[in-house]
XYZ file of N, CA and C in Angstrom:
639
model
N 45.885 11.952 77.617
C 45.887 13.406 77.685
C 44.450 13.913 77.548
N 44.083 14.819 78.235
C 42.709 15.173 78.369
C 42.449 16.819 77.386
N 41.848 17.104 76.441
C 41.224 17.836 75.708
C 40.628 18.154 76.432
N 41.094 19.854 76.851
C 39.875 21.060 77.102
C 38.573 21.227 75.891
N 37.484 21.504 76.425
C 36.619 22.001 75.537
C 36.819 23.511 75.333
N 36.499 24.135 74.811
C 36.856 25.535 74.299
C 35.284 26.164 74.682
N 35.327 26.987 75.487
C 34.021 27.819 76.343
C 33.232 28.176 75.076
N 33.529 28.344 73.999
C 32.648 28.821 72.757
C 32.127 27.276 72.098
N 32.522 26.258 72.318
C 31.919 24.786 72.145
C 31.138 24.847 72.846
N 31.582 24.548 74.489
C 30.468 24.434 75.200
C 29.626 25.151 75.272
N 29.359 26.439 74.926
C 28.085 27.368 74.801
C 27.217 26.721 73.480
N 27.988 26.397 72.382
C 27.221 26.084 71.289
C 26.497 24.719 71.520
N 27.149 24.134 72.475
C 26.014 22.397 72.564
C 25.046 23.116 73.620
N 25.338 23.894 74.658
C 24.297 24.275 75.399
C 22.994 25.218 74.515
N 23.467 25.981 73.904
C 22.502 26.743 73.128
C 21.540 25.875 72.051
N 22.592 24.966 71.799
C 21.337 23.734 70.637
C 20.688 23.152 71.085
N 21.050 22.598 72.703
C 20.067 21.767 73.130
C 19.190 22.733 73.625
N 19.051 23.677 74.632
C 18.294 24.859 74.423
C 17.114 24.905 73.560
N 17.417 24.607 72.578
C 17.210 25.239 70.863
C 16.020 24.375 70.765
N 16.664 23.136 70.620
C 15.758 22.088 70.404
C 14.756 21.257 71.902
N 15.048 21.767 73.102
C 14.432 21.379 74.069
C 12.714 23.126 73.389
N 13.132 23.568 73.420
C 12.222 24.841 72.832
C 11.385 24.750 71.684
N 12.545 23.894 70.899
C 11.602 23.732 69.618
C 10.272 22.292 69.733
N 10.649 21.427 70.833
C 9.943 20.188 71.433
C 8.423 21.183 71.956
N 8.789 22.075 73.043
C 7.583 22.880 73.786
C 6.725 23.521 73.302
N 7.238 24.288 71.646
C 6.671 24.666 70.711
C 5.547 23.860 70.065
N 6.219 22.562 69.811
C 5.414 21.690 68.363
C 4.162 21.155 69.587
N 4.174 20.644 70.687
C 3.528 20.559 72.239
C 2.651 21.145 72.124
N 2.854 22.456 72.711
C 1.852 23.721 72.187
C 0.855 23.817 71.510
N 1.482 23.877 69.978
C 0.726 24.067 68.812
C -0.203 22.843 68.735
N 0.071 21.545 68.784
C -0.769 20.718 68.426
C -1.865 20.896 69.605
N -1.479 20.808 70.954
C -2.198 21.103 72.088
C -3.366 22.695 71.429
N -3.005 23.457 70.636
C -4.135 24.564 70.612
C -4.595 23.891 69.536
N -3.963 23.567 68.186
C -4.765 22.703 67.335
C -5.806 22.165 67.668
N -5.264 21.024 69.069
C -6.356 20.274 69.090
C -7.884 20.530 69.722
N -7.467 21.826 70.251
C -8.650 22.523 71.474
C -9.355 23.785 69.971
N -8.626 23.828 68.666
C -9.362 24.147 68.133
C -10.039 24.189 67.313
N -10.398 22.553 67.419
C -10.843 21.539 66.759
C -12.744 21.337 66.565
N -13.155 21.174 65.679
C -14.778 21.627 65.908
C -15.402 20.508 66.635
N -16.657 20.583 67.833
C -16.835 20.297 68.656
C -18.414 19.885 67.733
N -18.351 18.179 67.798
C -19.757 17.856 67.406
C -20.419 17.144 68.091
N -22.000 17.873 67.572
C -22.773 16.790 68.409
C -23.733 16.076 67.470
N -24.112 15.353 68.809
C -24.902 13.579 67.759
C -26.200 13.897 67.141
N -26.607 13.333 66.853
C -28.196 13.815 66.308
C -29.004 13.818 67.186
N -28.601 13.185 68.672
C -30.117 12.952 69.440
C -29.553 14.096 70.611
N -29.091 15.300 69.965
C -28.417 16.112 71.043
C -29.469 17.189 69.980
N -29.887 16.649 69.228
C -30.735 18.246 68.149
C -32.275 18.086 68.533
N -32.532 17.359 69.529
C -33.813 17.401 70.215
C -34.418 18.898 70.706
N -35.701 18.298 71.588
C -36.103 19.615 72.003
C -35.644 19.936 73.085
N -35.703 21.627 73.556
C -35.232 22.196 74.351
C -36.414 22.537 75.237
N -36.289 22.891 76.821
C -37.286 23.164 77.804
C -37.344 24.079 78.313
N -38.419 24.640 79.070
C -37.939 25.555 80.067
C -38.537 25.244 81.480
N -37.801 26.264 82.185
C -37.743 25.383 83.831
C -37.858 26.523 84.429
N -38.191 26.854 85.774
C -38.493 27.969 86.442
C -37.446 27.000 87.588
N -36.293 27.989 88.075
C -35.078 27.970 89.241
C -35.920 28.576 90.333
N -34.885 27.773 91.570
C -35.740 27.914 93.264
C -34.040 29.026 93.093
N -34.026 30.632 93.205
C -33.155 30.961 93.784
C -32.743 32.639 94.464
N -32.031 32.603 94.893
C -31.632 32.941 96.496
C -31.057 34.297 95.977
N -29.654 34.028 95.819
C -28.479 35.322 95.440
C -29.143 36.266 94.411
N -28.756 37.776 93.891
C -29.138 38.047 92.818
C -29.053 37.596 91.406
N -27.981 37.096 91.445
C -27.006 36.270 90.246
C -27.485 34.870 89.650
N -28.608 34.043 90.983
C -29.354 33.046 90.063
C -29.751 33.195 89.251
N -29.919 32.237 88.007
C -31.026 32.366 87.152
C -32.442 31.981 87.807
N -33.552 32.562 87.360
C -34.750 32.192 88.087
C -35.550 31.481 86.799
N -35.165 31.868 85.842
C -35.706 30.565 84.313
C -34.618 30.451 83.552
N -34.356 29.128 82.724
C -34.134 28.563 82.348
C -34.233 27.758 81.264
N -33.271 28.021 80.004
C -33.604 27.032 78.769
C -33.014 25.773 78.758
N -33.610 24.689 78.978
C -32.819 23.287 79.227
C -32.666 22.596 78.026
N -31.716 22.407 77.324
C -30.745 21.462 76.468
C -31.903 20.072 76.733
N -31.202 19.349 75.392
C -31.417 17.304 75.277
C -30.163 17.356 76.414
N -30.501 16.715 76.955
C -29.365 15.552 78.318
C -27.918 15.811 76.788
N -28.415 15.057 75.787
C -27.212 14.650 75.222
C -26.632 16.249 74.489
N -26.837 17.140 74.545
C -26.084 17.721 74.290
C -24.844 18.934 74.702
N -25.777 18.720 76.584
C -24.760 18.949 77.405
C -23.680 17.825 77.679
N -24.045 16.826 77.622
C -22.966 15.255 78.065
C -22.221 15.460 76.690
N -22.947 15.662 75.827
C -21.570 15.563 74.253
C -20.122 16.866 74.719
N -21.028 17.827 74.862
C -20.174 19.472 75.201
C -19.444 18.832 76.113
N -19.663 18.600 77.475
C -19.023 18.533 78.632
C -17.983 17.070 78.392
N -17.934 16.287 77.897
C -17.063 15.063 77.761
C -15.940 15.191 76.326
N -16.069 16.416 75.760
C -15.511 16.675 74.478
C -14.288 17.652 75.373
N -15.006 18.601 76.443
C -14.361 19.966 76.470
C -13.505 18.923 77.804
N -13.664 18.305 78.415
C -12.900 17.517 79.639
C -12.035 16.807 78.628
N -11.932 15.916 77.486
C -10.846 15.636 76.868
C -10.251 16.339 76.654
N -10.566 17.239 75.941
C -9.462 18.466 75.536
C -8.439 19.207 76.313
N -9.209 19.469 77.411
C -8.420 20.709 78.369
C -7.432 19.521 79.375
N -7.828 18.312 79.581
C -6.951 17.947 80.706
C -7.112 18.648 81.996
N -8.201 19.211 82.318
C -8.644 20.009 83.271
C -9.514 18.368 84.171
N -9.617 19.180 85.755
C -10.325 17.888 86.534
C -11.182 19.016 86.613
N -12.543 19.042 85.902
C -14.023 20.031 86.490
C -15.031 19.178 86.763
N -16.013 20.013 86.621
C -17.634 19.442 87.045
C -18.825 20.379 86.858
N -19.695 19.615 86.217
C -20.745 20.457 85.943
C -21.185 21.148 86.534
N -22.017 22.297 85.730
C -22.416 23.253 86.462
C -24.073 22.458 87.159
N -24.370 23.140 88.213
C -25.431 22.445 88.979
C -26.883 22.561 87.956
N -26.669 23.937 87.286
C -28.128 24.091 86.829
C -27.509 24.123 85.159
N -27.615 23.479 84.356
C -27.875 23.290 82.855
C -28.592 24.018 81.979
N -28.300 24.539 81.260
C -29.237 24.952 80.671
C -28.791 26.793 80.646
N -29.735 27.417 79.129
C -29.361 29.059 78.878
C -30.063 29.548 80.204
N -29.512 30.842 80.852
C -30.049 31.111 81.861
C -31.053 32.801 80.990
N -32.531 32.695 81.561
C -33.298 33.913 80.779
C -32.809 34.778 81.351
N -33.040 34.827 82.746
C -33.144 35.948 83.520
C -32.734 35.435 84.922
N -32.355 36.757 85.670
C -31.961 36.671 86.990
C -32.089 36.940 88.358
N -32.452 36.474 89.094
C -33.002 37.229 90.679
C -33.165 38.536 90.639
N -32.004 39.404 90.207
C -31.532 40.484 90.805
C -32.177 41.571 89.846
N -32.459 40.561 88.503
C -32.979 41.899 87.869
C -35.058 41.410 87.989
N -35.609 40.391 88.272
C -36.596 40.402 88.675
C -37.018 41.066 89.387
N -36.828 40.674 90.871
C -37.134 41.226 92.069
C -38.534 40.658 92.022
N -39.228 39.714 91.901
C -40.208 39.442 92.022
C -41.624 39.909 91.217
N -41.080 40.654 90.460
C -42.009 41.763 89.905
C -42.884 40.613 88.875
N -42.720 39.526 88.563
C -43.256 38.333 88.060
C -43.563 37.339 88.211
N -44.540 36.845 87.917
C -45.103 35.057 88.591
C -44.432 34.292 87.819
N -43.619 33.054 88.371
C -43.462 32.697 87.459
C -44.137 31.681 86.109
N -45.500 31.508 86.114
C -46.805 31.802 85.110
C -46.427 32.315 84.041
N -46.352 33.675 84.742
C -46.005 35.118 83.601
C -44.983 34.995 83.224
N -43.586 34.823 83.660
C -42.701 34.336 83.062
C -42.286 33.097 81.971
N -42.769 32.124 82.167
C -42.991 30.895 81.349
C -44.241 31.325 80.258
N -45.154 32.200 80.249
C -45.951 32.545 79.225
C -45.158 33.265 78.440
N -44.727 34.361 79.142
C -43.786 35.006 77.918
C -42.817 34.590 77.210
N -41.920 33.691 77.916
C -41.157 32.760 77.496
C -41.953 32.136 76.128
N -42.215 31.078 76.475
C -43.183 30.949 75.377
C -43.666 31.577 73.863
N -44.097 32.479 74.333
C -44.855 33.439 73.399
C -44.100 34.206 72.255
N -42.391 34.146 73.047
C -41.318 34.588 72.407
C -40.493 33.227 71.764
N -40.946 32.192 71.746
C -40.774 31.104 71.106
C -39.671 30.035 71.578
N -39.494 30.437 72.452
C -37.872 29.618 73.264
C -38.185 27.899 73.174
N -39.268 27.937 73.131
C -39.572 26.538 73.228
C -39.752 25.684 71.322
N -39.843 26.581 71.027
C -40.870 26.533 69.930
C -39.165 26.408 68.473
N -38.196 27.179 68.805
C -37.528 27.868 68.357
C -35.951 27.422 68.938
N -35.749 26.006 68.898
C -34.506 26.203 69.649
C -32.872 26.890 68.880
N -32.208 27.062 70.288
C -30.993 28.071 69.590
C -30.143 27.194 68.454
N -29.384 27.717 68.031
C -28.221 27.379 67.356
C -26.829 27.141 68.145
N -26.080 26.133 68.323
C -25.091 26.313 68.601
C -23.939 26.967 68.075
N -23.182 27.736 68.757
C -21.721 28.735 67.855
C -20.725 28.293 68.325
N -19.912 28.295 68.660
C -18.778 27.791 69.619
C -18.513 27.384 71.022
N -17.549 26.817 71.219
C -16.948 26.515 73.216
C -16.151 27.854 72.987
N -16.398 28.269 74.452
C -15.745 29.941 74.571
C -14.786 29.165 76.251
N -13.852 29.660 76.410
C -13.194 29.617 77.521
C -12.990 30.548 78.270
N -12.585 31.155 79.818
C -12.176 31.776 80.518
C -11.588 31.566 81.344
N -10.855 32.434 82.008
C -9.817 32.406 83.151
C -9.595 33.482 83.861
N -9.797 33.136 85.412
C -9.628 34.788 86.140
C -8.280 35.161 86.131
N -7.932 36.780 86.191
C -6.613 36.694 86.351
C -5.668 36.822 87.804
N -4.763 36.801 87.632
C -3.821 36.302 88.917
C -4.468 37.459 90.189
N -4.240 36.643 91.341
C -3.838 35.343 91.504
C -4.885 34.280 91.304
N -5.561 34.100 90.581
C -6.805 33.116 90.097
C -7.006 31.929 89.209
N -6.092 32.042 88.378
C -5.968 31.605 86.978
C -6.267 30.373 87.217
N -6.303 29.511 88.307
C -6.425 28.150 87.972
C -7.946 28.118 87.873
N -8.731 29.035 87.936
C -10.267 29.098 88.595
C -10.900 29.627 86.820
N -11.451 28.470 86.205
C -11.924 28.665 84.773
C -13.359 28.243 84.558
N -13.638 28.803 83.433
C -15.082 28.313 83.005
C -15.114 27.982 81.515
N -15.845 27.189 81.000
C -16.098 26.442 79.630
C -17.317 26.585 79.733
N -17.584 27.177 78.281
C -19.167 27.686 78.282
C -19.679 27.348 76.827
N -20.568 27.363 76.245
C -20.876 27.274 74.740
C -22.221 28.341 74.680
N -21.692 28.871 73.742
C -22.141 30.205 72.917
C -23.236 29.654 71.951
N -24.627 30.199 72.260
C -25.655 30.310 71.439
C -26.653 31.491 70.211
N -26.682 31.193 69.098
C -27.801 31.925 68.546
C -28.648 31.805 68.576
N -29.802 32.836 69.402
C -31.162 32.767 69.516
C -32.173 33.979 69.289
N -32.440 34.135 68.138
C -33.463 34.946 67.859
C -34.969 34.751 69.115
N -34.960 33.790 69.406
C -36.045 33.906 70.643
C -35.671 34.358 71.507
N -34.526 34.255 72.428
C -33.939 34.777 73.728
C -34.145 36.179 73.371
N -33.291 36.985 72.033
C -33.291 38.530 72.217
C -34.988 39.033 72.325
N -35.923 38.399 71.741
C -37.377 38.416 72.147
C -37.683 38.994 72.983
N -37.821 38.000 73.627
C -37.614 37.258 75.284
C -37.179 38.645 76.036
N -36.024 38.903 75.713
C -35.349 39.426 77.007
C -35.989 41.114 76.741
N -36.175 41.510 74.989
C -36.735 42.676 74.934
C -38.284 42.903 75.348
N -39.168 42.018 75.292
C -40.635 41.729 75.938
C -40.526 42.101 77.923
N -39.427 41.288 78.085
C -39.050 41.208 79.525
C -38.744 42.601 79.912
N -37.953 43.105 78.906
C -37.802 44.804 79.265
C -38.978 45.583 79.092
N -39.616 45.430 78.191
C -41.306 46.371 78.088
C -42.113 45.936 79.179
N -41.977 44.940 79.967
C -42.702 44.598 81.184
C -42.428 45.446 82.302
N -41.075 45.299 82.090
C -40.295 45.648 83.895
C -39.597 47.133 83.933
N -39.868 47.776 82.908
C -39.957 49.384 82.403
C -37.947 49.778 82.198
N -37.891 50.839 81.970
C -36.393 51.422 81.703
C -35.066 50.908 82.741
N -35.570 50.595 83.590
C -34.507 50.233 84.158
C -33.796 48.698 84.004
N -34.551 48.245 83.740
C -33.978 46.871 82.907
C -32.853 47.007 81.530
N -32.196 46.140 81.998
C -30.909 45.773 80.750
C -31.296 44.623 79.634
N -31.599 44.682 78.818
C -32.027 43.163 77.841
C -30.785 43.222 77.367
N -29.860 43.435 77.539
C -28.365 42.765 77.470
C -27.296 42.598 78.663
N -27.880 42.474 79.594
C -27.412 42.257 80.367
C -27.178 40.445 81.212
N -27.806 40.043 79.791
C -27.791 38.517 80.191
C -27.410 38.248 78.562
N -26.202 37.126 78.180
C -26.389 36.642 77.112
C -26.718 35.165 76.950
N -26.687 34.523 76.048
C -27.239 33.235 75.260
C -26.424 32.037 75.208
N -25.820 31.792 76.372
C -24.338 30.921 76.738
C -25.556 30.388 77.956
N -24.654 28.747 77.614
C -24.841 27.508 78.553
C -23.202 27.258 78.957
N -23.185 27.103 80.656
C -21.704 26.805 81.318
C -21.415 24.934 80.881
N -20.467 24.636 80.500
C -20.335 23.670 80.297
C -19.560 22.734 81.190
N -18.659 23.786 81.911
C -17.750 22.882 83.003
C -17.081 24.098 83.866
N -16.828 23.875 84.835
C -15.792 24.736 85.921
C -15.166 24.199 86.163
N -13.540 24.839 86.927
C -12.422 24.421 87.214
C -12.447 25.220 88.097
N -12.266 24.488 89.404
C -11.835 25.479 90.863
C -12.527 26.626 91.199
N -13.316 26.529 90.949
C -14.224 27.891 90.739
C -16.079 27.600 91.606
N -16.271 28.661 91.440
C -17.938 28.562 91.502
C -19.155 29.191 90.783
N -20.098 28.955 90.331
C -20.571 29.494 89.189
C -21.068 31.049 89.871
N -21.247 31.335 91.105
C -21.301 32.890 91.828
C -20.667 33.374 90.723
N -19.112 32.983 90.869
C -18.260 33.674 90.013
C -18.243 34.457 88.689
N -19.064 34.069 88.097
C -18.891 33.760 86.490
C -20.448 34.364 85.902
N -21.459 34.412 86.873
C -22.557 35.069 86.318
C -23.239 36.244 86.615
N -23.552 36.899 85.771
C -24.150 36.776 84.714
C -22.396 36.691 83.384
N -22.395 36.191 82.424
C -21.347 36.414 81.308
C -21.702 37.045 80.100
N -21.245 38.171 80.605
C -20.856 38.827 78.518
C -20.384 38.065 77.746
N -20.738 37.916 76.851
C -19.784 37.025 75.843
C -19.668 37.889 74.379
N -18.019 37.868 74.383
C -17.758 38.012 72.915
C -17.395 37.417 71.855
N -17.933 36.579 71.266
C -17.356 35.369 70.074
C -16.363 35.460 69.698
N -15.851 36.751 69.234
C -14.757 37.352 68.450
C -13.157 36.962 69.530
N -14.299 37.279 70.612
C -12.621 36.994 71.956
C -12.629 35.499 72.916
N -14.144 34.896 72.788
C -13.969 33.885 73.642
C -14.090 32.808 72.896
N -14.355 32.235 71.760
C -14.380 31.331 71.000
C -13.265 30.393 71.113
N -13.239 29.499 71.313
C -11.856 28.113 70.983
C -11.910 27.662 69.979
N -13.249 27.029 69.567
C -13.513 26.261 68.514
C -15.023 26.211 68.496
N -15.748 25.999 66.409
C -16.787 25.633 66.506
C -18.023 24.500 67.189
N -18.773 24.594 67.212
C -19.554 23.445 67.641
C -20.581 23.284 65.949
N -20.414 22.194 65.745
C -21.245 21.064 64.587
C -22.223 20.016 64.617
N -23.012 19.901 63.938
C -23.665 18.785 63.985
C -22.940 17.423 63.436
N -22.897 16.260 63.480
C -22.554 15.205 63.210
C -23.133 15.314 61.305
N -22.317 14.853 60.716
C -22.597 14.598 59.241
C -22.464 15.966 58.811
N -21.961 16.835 59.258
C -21.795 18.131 58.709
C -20.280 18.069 58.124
C-alpha cells in the first residue's frame, strides 16, 4: 500500500533543504569576503627604493610621470590580489603612482622641469606608505570589467601636485589625480579607469603590511 505524502510534508523537506542549500552559500560567502579581507603583506625587499620615470604618452588620460615601486612590491600586490579574487587579469602596462597627466600638462613642461620638481618635493627621497587594496567594478552592463588598485600615503605627492599647481596657474586641479598604483584589470582597459578618485572609507578590501608586523 502506498502512503501519500501530505502537501504540508512535502513543503517542509523542500523548505529545509532550501534552508540549508542557503545556509551552505552563506558560510561560502562569508569566508570568501573574510578571506579578501585579509591583510595583504609585503616582503622586506618590496620596502626598497622607489623611482621616477617620465611616460611616452598620447591620450589625455596618460600619465606623463611616474612613481615606480621595487619590482617586488608590485609582484607581492599583484600575485596576493590574483589569489584572492579568482579573477583571470593582467597587469597594468605602466606600474607605478601616476603624478600627472597629458591632459592636464599640455606640454606646458619639460620633462627636466618635471623630474626636478618631482624631486624637490621629495618623491624620491620620501617613499609612500602603503594603505590598502581598493577594488572596483563598472556598473551594468559592465560588471565583469574591474580594477584592483592599492592606495597610498604620500606627503610628497600632495607637494608635488600643489608646486605643480603654482606652476601651471588656477586652472589646474591638485586633486584631481590621487596616490593609487593599478594592481590588476579584469576585462577592462586602463583608458577606463583613469584618472581614479579614491575613497578609503569606500574602496578599501583589506590592509596592506609589512612582513613581521
Amino acid at each position: 500500500m502506498v502512503t501519500k505524502r501530505s502537501p504540508a510534508r512535502v513543503l517542509m523537506k523542500v523548505l529545509g533543504a532550501l534552508a540549508l542549500v542557503a545556509g551552505v552559500a552563506f558560510l561560502i560567502m562569508r569566508t570568501a569576503k573574510s578571506a579578501r579581507s585579509e591583510p595583504y603583506t609585503l616582503p622586506p625587499e618590496a620596502l626598497g627604493s622607489w623611482s621616477l620615470s617620465i611616460e611616452t604618452a598620447s591620450a589625455p588620460n596618460d600619465p606623463v610621470i611616474v612613481l615606480r615601486p621595487p619590482r617586488a612590491l608590485s609582484q607581492a600586490l599583484f600575485d596576493q590580489t590574483f589569489k584572492r579574487a579568482m579573477e583571470s587579469m593582467r597587469a597594468p602596462d605602466t606600474q607605478g603612482i601616476a603624478l600627472a597627466l597629458q591632459g592636464e600638462l599640455a606640454g606646458r613642461l619639460t620633462p627636466d622641469e618635471l623630474l626636478q620638481l618631482a624631486r624637490r618635493a621629495g618623491l624620491e627621497s620620501d617613499a609612500p606608505t602603503a594603505r590598502c587594496v581598493g577594488h572596483r567594478h563598472l556598473p551594468e552592463p559592465d560588471t565583469r570589467e574591474q580594477a584592483f588598485f592599492a592606495i597610498f600615503d604620500s606627503p610628497a605627492f600632495v607637494t608635488f601636485r600643489k608646486e605643480l599647481g603654482a606652476r601651471l596657474g588656477p586652472g589646474f586641479d591638485a586633486g584631481f589625480v590621487s596616490p593609487v598604483m593599478f594592481i590588476g584589470i579584469v576585462e577592462t582597459s586602463m583608458s577606463r579607469w583613469q584618472p581614479l578618485h579614491t575613497d578609503p572609507a569606500a574602496d578599501c578590501l583589506a590592509p596592506i603590511v609589512s612582513a613581521g608586523r
